[in-house]
Coordinates of C-alpha atoms in Angstrom, one line a residue:
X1 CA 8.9 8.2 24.6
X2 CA 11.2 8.4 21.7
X3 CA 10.2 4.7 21.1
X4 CA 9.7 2.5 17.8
X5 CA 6.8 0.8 17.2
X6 CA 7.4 -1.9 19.9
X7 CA 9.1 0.0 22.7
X8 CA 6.5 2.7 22.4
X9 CA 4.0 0.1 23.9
X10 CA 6.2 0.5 27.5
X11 CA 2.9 2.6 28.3
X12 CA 0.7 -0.6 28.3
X13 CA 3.5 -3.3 29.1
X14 CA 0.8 -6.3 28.8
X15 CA -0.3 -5.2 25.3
X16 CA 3.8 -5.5 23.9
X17 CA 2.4 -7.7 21.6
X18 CA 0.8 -4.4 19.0
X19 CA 4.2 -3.6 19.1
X20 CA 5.2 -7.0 17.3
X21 CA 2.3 -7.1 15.6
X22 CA 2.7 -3.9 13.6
X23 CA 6.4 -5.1 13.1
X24 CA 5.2 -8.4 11.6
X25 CA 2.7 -6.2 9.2
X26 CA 5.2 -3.8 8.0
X27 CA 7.6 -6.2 7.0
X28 CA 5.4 -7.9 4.9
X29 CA 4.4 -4.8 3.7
X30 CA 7.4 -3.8 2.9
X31 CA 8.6 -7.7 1.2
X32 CA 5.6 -7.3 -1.2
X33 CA 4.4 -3.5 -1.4
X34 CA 8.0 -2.6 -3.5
X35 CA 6.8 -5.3 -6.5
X36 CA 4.5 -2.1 -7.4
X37 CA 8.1 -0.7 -8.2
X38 CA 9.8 -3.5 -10.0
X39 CA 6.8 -3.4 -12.4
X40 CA 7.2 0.5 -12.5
X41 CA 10.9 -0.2 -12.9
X42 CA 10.5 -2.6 -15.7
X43 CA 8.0 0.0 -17.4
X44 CA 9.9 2.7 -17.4
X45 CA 12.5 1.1 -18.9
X46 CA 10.5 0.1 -21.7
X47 CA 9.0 3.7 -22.4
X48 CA 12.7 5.2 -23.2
X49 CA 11.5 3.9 -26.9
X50 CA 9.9 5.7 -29.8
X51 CA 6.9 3.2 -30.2
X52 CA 5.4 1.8 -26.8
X53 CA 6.1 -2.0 -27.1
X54 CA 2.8 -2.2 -25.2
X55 CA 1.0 -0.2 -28.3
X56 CA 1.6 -2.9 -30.7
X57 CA 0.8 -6.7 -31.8
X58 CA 3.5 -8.6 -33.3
X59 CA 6.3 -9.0 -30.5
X60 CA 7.5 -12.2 -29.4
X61 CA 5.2 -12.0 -26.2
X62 CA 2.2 -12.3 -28.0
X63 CA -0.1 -14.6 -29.3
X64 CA -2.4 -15.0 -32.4
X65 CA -5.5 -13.5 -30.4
X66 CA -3.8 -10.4 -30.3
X67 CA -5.5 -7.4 -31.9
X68 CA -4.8 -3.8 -31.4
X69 CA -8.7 -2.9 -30.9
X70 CA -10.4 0.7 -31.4
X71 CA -13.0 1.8 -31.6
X72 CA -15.3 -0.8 -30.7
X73 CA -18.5 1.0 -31.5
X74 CA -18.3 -0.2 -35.0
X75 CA -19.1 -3.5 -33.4
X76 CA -22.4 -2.4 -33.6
X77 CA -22.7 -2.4 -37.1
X78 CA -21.7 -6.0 -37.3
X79 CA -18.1 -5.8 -37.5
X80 CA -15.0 -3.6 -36.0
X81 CA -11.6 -2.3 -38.0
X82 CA -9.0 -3.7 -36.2
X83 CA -5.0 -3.9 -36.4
X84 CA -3.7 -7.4 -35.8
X85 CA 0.6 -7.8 -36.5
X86 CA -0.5 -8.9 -40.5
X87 CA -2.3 -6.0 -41.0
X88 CA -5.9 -4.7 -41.1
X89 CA -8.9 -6.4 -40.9
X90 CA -12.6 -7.3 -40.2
X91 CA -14.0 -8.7 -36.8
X92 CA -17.0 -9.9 -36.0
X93 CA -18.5 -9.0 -32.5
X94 CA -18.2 -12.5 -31.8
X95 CA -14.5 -13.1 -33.4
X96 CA -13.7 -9.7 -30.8
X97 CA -14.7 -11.4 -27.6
X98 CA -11.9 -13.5 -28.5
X99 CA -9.1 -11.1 -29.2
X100 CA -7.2 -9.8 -26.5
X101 CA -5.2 -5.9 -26.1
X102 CA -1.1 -5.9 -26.8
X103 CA -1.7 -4.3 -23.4
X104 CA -3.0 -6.9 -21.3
X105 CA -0.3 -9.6 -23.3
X106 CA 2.3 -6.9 -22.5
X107 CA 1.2 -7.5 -19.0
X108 CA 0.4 -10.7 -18.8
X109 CA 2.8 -12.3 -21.0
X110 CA 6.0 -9.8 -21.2
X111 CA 5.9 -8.8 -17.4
X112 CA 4.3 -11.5 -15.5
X113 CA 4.7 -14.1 -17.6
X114 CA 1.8 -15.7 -16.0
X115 CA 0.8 -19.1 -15.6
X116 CA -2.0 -21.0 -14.9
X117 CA -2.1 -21.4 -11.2
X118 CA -0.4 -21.1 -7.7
X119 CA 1.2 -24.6 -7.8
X120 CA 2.7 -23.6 -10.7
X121 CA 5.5 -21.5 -10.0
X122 CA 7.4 -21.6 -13.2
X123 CA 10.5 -20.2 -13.8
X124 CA 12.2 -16.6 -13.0
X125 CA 12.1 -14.0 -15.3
X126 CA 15.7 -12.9 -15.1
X127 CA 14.7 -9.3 -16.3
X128 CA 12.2 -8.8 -13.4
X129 CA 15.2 -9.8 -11.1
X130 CA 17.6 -7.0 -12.2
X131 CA 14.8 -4.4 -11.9
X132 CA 13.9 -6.3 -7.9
X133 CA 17.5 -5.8 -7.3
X134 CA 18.5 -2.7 -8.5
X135 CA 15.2 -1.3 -6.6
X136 CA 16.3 -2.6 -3.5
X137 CA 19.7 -1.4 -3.4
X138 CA 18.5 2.1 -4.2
X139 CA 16.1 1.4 -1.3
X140 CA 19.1 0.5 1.0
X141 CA 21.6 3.5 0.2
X142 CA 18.4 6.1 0.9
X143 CA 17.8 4.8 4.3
X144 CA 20.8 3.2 5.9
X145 CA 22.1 6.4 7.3
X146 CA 18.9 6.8 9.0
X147 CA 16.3 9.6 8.8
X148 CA 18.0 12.8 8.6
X149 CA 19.5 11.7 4.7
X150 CA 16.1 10.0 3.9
X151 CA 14.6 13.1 5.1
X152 CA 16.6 15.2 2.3
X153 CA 15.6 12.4 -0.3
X154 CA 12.5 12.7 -0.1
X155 CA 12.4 16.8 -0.4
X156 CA 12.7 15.3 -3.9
X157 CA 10.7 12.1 -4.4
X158 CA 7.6 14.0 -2.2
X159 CA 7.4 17.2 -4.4
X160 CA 8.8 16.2 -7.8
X161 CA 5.0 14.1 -7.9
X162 CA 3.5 16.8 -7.8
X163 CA 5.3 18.5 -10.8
X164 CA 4.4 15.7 -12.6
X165 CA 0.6 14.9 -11.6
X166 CA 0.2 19.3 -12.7
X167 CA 2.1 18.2 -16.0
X168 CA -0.2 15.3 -16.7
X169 CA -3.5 17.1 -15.8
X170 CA -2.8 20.3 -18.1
X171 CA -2.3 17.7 -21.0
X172 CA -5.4 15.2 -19.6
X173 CA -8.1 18.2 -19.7
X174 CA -7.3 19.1 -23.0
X175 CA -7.8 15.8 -24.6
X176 CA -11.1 15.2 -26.4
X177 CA -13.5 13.0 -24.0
X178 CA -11.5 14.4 -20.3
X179 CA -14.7 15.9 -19.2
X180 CA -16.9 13.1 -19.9
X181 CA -14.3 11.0 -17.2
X182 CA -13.8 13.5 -14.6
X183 CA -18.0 13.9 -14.3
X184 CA -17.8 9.9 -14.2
X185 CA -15.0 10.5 -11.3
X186 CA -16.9 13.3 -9.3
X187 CA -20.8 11.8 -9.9
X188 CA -21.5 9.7 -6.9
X189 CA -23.3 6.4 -6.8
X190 CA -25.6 6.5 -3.9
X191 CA -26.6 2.8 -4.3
X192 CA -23.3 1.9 -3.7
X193 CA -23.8 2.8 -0.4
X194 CA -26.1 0.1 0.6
X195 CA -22.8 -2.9 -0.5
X196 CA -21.3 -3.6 2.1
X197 CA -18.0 -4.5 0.1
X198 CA -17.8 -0.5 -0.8
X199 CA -17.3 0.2 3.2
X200 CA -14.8 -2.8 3.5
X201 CA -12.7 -1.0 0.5
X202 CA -13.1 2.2 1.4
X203 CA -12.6 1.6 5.4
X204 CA -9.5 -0.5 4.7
X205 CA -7.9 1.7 1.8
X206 CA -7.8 4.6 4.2
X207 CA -6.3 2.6 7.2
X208 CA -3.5 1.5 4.4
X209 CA -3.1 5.0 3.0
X210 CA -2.5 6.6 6.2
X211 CA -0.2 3.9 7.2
X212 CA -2.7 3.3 10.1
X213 CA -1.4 0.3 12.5
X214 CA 2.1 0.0 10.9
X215 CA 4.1 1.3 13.5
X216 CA 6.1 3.7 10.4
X217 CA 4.5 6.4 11.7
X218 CA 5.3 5.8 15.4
X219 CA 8.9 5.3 14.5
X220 CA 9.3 8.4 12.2
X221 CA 7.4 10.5 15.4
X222 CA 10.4 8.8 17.5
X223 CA 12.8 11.2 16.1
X224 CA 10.6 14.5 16.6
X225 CA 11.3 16.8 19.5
X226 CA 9.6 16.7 22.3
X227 CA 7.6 19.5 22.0
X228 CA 6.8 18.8 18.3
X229 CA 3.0 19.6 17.6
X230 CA 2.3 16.4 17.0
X231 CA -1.5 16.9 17.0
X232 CA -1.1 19.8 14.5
X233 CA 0.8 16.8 12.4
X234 CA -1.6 14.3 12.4
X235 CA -4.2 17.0 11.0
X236 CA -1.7 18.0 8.3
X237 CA -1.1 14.5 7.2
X238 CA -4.3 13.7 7.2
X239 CA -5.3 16.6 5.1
X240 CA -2.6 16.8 2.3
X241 CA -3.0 12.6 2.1
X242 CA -6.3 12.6 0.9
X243 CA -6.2 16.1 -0.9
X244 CA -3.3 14.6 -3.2
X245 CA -5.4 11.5 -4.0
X246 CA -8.5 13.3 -4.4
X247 CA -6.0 15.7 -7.2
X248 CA -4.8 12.2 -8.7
X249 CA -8.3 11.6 -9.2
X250 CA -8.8 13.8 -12.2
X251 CA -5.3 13.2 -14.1
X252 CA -6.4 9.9 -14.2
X253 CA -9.6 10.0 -14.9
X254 CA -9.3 12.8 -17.5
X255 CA -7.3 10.2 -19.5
X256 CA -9.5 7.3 -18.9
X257 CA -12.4 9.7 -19.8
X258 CA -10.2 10.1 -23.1
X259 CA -9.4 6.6 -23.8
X260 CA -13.2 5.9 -23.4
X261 CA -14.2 8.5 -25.8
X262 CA -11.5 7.0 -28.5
X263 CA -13.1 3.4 -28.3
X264 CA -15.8 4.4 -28.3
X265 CA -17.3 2.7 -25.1
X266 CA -18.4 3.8 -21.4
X267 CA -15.6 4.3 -19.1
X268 CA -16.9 2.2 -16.5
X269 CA -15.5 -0.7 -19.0
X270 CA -12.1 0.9 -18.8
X271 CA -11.7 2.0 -15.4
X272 CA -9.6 -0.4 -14.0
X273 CA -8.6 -0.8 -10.4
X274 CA -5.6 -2.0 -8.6
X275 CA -2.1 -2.6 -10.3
X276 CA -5.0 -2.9 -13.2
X277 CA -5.2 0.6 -13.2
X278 CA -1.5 1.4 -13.4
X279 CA -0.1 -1.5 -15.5
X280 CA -3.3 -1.6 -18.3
X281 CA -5.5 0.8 -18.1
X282 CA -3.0 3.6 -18.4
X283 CA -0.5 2.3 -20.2
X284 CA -3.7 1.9 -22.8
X285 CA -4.4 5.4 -22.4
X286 CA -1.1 6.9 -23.1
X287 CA -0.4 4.6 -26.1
X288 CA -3.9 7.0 -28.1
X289 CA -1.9 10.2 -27.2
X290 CA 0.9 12.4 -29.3
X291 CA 4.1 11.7 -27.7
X292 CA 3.3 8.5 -26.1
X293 CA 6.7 7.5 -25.1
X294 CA 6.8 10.8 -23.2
X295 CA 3.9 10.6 -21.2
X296 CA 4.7 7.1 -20.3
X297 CA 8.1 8.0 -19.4
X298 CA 7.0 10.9 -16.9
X299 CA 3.9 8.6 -15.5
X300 CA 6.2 5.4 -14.5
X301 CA 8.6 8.1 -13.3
X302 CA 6.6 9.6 -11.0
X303 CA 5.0 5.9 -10.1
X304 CA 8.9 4.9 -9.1
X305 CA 9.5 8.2 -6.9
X306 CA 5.7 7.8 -5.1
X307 CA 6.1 4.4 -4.5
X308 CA 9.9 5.2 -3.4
X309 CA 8.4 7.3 -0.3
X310 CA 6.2 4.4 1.0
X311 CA 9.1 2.1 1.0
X312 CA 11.2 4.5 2.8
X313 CA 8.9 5.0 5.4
X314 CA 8.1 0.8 5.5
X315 CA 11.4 0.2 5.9
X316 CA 13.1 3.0 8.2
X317 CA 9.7 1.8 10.6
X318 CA 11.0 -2.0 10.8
X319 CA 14.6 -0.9 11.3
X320 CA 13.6 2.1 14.0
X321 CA 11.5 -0.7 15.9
X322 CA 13.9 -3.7 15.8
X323 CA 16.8 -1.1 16.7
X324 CA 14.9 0.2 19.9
X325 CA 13.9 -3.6 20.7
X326 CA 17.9 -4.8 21.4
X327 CA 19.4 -1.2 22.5
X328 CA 23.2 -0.9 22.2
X329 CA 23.8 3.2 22.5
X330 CA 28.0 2.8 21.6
X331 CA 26.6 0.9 18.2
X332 CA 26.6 3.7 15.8
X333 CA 25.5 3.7 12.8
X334 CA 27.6 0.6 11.5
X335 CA 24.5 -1.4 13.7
X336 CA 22.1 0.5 11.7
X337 CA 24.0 -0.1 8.2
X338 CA 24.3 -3.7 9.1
X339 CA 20.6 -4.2 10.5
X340 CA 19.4 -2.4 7.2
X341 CA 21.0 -4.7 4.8
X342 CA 19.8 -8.0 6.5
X343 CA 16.4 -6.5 6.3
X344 CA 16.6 -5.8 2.5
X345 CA 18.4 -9.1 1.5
X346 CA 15.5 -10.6 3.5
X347 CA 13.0 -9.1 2.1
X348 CA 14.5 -9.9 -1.5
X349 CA 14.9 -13.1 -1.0
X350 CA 11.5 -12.9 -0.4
X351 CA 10.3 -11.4 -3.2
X352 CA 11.9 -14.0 -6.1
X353 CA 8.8 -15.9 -5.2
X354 CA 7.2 -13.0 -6.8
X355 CA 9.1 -12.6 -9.9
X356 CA 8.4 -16.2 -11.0
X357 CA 5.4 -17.3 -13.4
X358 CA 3.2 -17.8 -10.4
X359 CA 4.5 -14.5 -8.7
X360 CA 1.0 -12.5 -9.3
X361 CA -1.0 -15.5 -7.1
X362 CA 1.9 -15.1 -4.8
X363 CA 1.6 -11.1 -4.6
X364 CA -2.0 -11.2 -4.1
X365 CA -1.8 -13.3 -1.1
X366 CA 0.2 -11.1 0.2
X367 CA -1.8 -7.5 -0.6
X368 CA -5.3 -9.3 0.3
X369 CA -4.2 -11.1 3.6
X370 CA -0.8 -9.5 5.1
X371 CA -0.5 -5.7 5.6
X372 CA -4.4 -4.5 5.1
X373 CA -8.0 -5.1 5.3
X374 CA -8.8 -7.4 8.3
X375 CA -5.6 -7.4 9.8
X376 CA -5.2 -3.5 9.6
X377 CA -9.0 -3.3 11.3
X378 CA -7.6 -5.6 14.2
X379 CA -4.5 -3.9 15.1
X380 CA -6.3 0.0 15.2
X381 CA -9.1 -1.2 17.1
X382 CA -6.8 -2.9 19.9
X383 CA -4.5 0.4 19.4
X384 CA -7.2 2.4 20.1
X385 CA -8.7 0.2 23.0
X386 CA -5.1 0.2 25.0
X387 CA -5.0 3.8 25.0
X388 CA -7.9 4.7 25.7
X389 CA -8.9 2.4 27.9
X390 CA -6.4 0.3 29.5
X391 CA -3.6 3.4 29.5
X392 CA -6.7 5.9 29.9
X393 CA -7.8 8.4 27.1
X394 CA -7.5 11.5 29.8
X395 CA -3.8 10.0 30.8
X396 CA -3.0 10.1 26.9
X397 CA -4.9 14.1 26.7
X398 CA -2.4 15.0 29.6
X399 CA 0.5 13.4 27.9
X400 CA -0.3 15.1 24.5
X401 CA -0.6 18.6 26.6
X402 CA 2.5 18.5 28.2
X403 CA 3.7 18.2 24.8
X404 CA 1.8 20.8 22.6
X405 CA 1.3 22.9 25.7
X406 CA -2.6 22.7 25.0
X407 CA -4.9 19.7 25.4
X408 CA -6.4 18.5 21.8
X409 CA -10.2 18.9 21.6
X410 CA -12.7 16.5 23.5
X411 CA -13.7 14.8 20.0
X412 CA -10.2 13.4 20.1
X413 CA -10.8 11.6 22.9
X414 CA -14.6 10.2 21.8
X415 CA -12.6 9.0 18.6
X416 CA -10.0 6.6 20.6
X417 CA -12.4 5.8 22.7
X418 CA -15.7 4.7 20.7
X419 CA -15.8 6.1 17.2
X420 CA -12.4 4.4 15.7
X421 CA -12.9 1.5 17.6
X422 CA -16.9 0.8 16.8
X423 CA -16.4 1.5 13.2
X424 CA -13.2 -0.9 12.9
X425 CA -15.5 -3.6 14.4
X426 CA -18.3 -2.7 12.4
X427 CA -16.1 -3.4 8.6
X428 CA -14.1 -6.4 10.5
X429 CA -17.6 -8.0 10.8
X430 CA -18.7 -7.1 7.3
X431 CA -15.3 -8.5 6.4
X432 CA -16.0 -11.8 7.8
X433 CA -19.7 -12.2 7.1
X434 CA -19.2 -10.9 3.6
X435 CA -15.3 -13.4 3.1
X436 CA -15.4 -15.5 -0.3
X437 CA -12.3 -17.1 -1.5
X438 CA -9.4 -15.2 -3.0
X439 CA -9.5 -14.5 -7.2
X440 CA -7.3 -13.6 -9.3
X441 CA -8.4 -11.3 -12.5
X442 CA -12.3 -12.8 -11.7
X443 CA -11.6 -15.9 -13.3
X444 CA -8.6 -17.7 -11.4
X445 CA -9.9 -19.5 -7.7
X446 CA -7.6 -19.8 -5.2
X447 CA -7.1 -23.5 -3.9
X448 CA -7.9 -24.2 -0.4
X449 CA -4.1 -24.6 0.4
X450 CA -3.8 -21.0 -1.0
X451 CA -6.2 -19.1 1.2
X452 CA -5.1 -21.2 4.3
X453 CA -1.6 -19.6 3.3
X454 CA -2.8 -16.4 3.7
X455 CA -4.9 -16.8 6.9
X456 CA -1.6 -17.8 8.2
X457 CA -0.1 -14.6 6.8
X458 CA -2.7 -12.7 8.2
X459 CA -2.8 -14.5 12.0
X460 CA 0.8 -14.6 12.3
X461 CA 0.5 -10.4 13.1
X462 CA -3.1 -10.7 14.5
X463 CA -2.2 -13.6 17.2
X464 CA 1.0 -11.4 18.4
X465 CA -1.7 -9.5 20.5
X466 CA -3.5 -12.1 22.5
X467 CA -0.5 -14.5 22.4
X468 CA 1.8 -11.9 24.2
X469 CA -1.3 -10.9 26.7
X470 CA -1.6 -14.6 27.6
X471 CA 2.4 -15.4 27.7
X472 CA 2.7 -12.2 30.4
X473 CA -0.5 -12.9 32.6
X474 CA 1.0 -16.5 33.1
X475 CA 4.9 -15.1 33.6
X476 CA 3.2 -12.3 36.2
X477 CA 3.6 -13.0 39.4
X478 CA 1.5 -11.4 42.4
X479 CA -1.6 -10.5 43.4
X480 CA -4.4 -9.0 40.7
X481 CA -3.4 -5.5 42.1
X482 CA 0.0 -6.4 41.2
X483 CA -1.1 -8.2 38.0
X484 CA -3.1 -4.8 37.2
X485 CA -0.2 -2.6 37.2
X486 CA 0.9 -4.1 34.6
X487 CA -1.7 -3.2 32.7
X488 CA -1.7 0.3 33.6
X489 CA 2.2 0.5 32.5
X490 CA 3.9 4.4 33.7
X491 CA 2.0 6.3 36.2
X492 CA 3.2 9.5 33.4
X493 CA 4.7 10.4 30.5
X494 CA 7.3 13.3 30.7
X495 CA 10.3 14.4 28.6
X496 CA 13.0 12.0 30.0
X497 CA 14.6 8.8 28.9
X498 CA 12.8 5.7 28.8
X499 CA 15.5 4.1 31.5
X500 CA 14.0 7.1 33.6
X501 CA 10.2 6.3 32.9
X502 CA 10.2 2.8 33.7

């Protein structure tokens, strides 16, 4: 249809609203997700030095409980060598459970700044906004021409990861301890199985990871051919996605298998997950190797470019879809320049809620309600529904033929039609049955007030479907045959312009 993510929903005119819906999600998504980049940002910036200020006690950031802590083994004994900023000395194993890493205080006190709750916003860390900025104004100058210059960007920020990942798992095997983490990494825990907040993470991470629901990858499709194997695609995605993550898996696993090994405890107590993993647990890692400034430097490198590639596609998805929603074809590009700058401004604005002393609580409403888990599952199981059937699974096989010139196989059609949809209802209800309140770091309760924030973040993208469905059945006009042709949307989908098909 060579539709957005909201005019591609012409096929099913009374279910617009998944349309808006994924638009709502993928700007939020796109207002909080490129925080994972400040923080790289600020990183980065603070690895081009020949000691990791992260490696040591003694800065201005930390406080008297800060110890630089190795192997803890000798805790055992009765006591543990330790560094503190005056110099070596004794700990008991109860004077350790009181210390905390330069890591965590780099973290907590140097980055974040953190304070003690969600009411407390505090004040902005001016540093954080120059690396917000600056991130967003590279954003904007590698998308505002559209896709065909993002699409020559990212020749570079899609394969220059890999360079690095091959780089940091040649260096991560050989370090003493590696295989001891990458048999923790590939050993499965069948009683994990029986949680039922393993298939809530799992279910939602891969809905995120594939962008599932977002409408980014309807809007990228938009600019295909129409004969582009788009079924061949999906298959290809699908398979280099989770084969580069499965890869990521043992360069960062060989170094937390290392880091474990050094202190001298199990790895399960420094596997981290999260922005934990990327912000402590590595940073920890890197600061027991030879050349730590190095390693850092190439990791929060290749962290920046990654996370550079999601934001892309965020952001090109919102501008695609609200382009396509108000059509103007003598515009040109100035319309796209100008409609990408409001969106980034927006979204910046946005996010100095997030650079504040409260701007972790404020993050975290946004990752654990916003743009995944519950409201993901909703939107892909009322995508899947629409299609196949209100719009009709054997209508979309036809459509995808005329297309590829051959009709994908029958289990495509199962999957739209049952599979996806059962086992998106199946985690939403584990979702809800197994909800608790939203915590920060396993100590820190949200308030009340806080989660009701985020149940409206969350039902402001999950009420677009059934609001729109009820604001067009009481608009329509006729009798139900009539009414039921607007469900049904275009009798066919063929290779002409959308005036033509509606």
């Amino acid at each position: 249809m060579k539709q957005g993510g909201i005019a591609a929903w012409n096929i099913a005119p009374l279910f617009k609203g998944l349309g808006l819906a994924s638009m709502v999600i993928v700007f939020f998504c796109n207002s909080y997700y490129i925080m994972i980049l400040v923080w790289g940002l600020f990183y980065l910036v603070h690895s081009l030095t020949d000691t990791l200020p992260w490696a040591t006690c003694g800065h201005a950031w930390n406080t008297e409980q800060c110890a630089e802590l190795f192997h803890l083994e000798l805790c055992r004994n009765g006591s543990s060598n330790a560094s503190a900023g005056t110099g070596p000395f004794n700990l008991s194993c109860a004077d350790l459970a009181s210390k905390r890493s330069p890591v965590i205080e780099f973290w907590e006190n140097k980055v974040l700044r953190l304070s003690g709750d969600l009411s407390e916003p505090g004040e902005m860390n001016w540093q954080m906004i120059l690396c917000l900025v600056t991130t967003w104004v590279v954003v904007y100058f590698c998308i505002w021409k559209g896709v065909k210059s993002t699409g020559k960007i990212v020749y570079f920020t899609a394969l220059f990861p890999y360079v690095v990942l091959i780089l940091l798992l040649v260096h991560g095997v050989t370090l003493p301890g590696a295989l001891g983490g990458i048999v923790y990494y590939l050993k499965p825990d069948w009683s994990k199985l029986a949680e039922a907040q393993v298939w809530i993470d799992a279910g939602t991470q891969i809905f995120f990871s594939y962008a599932i629901g977002l409408g980014a990858l309807t809007a990228l499709g938009s600019y295909n051919r129409f004969h582009n194997n788009c079924y061949r695609d999906a298959y290809i995605l699908a398979v280099i996605n989770s084969s580069t993550s499965f890869f990521a898996g043992f360069v960062v696993f060989s170094v937390l298998g290392f880091m474990a090994s050094e202190q001298g405890v199990d790895i399960s107590k420094v596997a981290e997950s999260g922005p934990g993993l990327a912000f402590i647990a590595y940073p920890k890692a890197v600061t027991l190797m030879p050349l730590s400034p190095l390693w850092a430097t190439l990791f929060f490198f290749m962290l920046l470019v990654l996370g550079l590639d999601s934001q892309f596609v965020g952001v090109e998805g919102f501008i695609t879809g609200i382009l396509d929603l108000f059509p103007q074809p003598g515009a040109g590009s100035l319309r796209r320049e100008l409609t990408a700058a409001v969106c980034c401004v927006v979204c910046c604005l946005i996010d100095l809620s997030m650079v504040t002393q409260g701007g972790m609580y404020v993050f975290q409403l946004f990752d654990n309600y916003s743009a995944s888990g519950i409201t993901l599952l909703w939107q892909a199981f009322w995508e899947c529904v629409v299609i196949a059937w209100v719009y009709g699974a054997d209508r979309f096989m036809d459509d995808v033929a005329r297309m590829i010139g051959y009709r994908p196989l029958p289990f495509m059609k199962w999957c739209w039609a049952v599979v996806t949809p059962l086992v998106c209802v199946g985690i939403f209800v584990f979702h809800v049955v197994n909800y608790k309140p939203l915590t920060y770091n396993k100590t820190y309760v949200y308030p009340w007030w806080g989660d009701a924030i985020g149940w409206v973040l969350a039902l402001s993208s999950m009420l677009c479907i059934p609001c729109t469905v009820l604001y067009k059945l009481l608009r329509c006009k006729g009798s139900l045959r009539e009414v039921r042709a607007v469900w049904r949307g275009p009798s066919r989908l063929r290779p002409q312009p959308i005036s033509a098909i509606l």
